[in-house]
mmCIF file of C-alpha atoms in Angstrom:
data_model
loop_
_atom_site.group_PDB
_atom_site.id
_atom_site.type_symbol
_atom_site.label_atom_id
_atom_site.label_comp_id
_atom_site.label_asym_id
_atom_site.label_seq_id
_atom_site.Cartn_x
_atom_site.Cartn_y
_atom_site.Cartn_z
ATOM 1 C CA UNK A 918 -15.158 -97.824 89.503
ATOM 2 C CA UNK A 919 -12.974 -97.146 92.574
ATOM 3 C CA UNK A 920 -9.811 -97.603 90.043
ATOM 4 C CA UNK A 921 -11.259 -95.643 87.595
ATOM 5 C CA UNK A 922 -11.974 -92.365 90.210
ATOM 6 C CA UNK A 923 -8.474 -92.253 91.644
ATOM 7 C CA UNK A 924 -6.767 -92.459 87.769
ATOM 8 C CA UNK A 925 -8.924 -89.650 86.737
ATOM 9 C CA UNK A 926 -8.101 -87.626 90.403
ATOM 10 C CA UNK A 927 -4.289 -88.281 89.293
ATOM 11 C CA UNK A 928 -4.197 -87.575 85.752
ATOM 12 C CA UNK A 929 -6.308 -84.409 86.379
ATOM 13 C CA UNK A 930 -3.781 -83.012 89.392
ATOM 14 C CA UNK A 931 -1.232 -83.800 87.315
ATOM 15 C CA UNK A 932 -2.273 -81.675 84.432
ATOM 16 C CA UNK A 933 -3.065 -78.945 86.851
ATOM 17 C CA UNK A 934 0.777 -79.491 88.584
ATOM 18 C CA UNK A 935 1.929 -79.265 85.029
ATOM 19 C CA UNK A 936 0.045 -76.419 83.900
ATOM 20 C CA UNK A 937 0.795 -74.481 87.135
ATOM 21 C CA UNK A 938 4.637 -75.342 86.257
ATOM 22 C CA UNK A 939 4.652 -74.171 82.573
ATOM 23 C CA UNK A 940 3.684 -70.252 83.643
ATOM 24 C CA UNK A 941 6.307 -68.305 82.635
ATOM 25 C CA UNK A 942 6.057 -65.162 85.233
ATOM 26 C CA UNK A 943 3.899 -63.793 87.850
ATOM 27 C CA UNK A 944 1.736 -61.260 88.027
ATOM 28 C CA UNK A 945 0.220 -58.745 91.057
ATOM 29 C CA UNK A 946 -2.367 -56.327 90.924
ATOM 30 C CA UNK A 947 -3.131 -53.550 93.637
ATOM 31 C CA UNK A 948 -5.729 -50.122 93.598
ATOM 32 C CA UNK A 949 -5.326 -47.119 95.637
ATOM 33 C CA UNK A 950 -7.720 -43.951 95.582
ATOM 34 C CA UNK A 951 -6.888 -40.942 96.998
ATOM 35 C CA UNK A 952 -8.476 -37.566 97.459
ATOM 36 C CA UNK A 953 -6.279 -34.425 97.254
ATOM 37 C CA UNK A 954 -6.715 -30.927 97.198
ATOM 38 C CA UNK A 955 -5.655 -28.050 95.397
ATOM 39 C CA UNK A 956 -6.334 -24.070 95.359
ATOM 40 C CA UNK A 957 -8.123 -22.646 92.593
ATOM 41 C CA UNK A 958 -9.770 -18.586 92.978
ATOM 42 C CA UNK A 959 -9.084 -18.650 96.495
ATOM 43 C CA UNK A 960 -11.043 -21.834 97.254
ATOM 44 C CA UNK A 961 -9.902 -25.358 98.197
ATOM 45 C CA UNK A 962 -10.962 -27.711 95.152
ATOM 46 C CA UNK A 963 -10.793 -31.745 95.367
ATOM 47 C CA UNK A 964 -9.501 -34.275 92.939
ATOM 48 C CA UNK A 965 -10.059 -37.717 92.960
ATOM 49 C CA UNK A 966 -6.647 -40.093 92.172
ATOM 50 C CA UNK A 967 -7.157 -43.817 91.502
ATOM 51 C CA UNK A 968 -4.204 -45.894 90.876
ATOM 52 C CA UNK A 969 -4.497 -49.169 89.372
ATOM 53 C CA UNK A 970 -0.912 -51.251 89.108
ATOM 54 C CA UNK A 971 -0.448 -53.923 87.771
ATOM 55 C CA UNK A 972 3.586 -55.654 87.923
ATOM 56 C CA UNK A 973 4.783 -58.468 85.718
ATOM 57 C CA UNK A 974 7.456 -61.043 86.815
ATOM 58 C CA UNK A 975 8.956 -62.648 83.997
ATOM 59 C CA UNK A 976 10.389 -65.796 84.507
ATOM 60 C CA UNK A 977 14.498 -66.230 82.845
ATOM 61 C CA UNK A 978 16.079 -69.360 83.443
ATOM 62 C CA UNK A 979 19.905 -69.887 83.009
ATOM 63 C CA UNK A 980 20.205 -71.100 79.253
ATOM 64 C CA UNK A 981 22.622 -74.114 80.270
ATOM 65 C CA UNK A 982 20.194 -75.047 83.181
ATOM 66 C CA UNK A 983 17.791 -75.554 80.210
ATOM 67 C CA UNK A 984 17.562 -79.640 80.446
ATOM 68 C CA UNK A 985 17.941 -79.794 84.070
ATOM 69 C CA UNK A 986 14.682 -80.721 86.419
ATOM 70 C CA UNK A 987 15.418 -77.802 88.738
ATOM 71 C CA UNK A 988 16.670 -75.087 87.340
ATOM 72 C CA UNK A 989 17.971 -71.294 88.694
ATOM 73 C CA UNK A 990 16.007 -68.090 88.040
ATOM 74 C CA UNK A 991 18.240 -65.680 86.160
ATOM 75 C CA UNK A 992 17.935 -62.564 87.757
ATOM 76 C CA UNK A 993 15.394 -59.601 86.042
ATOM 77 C CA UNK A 994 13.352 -56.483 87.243
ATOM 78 C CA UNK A 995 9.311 -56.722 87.008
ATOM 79 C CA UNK A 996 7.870 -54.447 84.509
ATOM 80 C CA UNK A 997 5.435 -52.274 86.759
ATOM 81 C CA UNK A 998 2.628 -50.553 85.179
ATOM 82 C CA UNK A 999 0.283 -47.920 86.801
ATOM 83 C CA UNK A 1000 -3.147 -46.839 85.170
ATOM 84 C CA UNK A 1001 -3.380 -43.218 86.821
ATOM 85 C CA UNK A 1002 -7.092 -41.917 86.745
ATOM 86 C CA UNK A 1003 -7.767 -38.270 87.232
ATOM 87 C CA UNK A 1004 -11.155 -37.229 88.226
ATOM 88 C CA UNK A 1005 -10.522 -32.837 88.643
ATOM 89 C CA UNK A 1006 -14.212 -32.286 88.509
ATOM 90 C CA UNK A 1007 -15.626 -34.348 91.556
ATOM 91 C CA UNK A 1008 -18.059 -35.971 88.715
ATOM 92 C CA UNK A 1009 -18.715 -39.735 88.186
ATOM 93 C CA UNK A 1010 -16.186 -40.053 85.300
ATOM 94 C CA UNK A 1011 -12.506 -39.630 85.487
ATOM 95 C CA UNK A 1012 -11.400 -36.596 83.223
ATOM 96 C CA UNK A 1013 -7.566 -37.696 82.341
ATOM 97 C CA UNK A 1014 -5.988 -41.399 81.839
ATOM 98 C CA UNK A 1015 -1.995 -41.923 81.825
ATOM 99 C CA UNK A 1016 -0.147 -45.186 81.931
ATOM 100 C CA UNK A 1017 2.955 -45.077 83.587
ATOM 101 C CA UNK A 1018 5.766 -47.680 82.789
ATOM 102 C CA UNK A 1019 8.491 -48.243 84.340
ATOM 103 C CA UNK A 1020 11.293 -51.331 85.707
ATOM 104 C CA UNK A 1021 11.113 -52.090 89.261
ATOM 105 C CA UNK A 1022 13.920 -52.228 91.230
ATOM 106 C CA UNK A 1023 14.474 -54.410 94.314
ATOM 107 C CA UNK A 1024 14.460 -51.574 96.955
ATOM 108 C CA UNK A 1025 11.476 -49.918 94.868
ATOM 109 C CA UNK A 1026 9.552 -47.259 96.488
ATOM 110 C CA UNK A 1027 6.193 -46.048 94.939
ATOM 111 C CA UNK A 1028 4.524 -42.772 96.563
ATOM 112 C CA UNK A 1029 2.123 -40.376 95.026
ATOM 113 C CA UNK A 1030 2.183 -37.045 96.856
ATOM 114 C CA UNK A 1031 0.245 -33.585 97.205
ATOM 115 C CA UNK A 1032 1.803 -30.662 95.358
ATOM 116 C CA UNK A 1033 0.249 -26.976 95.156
ATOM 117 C CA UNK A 1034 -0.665 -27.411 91.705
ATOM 118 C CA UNK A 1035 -1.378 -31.270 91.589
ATOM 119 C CA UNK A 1036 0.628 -34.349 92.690
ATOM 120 C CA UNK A 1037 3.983 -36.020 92.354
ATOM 121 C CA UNK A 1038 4.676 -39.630 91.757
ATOM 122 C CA UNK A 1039 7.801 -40.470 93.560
ATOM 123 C CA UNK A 1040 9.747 -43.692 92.810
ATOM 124 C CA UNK A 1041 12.903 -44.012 95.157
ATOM 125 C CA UNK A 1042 14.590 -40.694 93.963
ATOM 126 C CA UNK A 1043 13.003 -40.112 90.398
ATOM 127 C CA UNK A 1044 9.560 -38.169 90.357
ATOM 128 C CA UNK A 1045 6.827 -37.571 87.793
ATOM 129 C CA UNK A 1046 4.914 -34.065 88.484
ATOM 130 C CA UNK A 1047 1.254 -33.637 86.924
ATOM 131 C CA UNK A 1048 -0.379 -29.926 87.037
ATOM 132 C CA UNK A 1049 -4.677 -30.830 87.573
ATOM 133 C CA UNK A 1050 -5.600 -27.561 85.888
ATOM 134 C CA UNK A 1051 -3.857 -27.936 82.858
ATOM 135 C CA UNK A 1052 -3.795 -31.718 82.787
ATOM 136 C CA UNK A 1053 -0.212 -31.886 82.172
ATOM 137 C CA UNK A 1054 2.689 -33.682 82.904
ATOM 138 C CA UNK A 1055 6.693 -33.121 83.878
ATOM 139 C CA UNK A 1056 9.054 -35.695 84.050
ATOM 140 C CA UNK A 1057 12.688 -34.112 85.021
ATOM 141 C CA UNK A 1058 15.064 -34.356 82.024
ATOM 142 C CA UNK A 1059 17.330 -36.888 84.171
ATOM 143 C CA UNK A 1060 14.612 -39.037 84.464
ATOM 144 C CA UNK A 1061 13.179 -39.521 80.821
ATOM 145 C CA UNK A 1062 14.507 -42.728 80.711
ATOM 146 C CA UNK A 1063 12.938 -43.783 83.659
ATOM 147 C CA UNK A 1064 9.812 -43.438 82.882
ATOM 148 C CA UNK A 1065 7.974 -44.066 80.152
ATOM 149 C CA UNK A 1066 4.256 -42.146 79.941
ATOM 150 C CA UNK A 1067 1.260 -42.804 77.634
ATOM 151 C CA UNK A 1068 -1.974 -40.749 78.366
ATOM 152 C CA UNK A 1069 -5.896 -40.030 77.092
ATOM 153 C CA UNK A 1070 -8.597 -38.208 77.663
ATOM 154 C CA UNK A 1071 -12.244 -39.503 77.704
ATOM 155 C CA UNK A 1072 -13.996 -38.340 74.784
#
């Protein structure tokens, strides 16, 4: 019985080992809320901001290093995505949804910041403006490439 245990121990951590092995990229996920204001007839008027990110690491190995037990990573930025939730109203439900897309560089930077009309999201030196009040969005012409912007509305 004692055999028995310790073979099934080993074959299972091996599977795991092997399992955990065969992933082909890693993954992070990270939330930040924040409360801004803006003016609107004379009178200060909160938002609600929740950012939900979400960053794949994919996993390139060195096509001659194919056959080799331990192989080099080839080099190759994580695909960062950002769920940006706009709540304008101070209500339960979030009024505007935008997915923001974009490659991550090494030195990468992410800040979202308080304009007069809304907020700015600043990645090292490119920056994505969005106006609360008319639930629009600016990306600078320079930076179109950047940045790559899908958004709804809840119905």
């Amino acid at each position: 019985m004692k055999t028995l245990t310790t073979f099934l121990s080993i074959f299972i951590l091996t599977g795991m080992a092997g399992y955990a092995q065969s992933q082909d990229s890693g993954h992070m996920n990270a939330t930040i809320h924040k409360t801004f204001s803006i003016e609107k007839d004379g009178t200060e008027v909160p938002y609600n901001l929740k950012v939900m990110e979400h960053r794949n690491y994919p996993m390139v190995l060195k096509q001659k290093e194919m056959s080799q037990v331990n192989q080099n990573r080839k080099e190759k930025p994580a695909v960062v995505t950002k769920l940006i939730a706009v709540d304008k109203d101070n209500d339960q439900n979030y009024d505007h949804y935008m997915v923001l897309k974009y490659r991550r560089s090494v030195t990468d930077s992410f800040k979202v910041v308080p304009t007069k009309k809304g907020f700015a999201v600043k990645v090292d030196d490119k920056t994505m403006q969005y106006f609360v009040t008319k639930g629009i969005y600016f990306i600078d012409n320079t930076d179109k490439d950047f940045f790559s912007v899908e958004e709804f509305r809840e119905i």
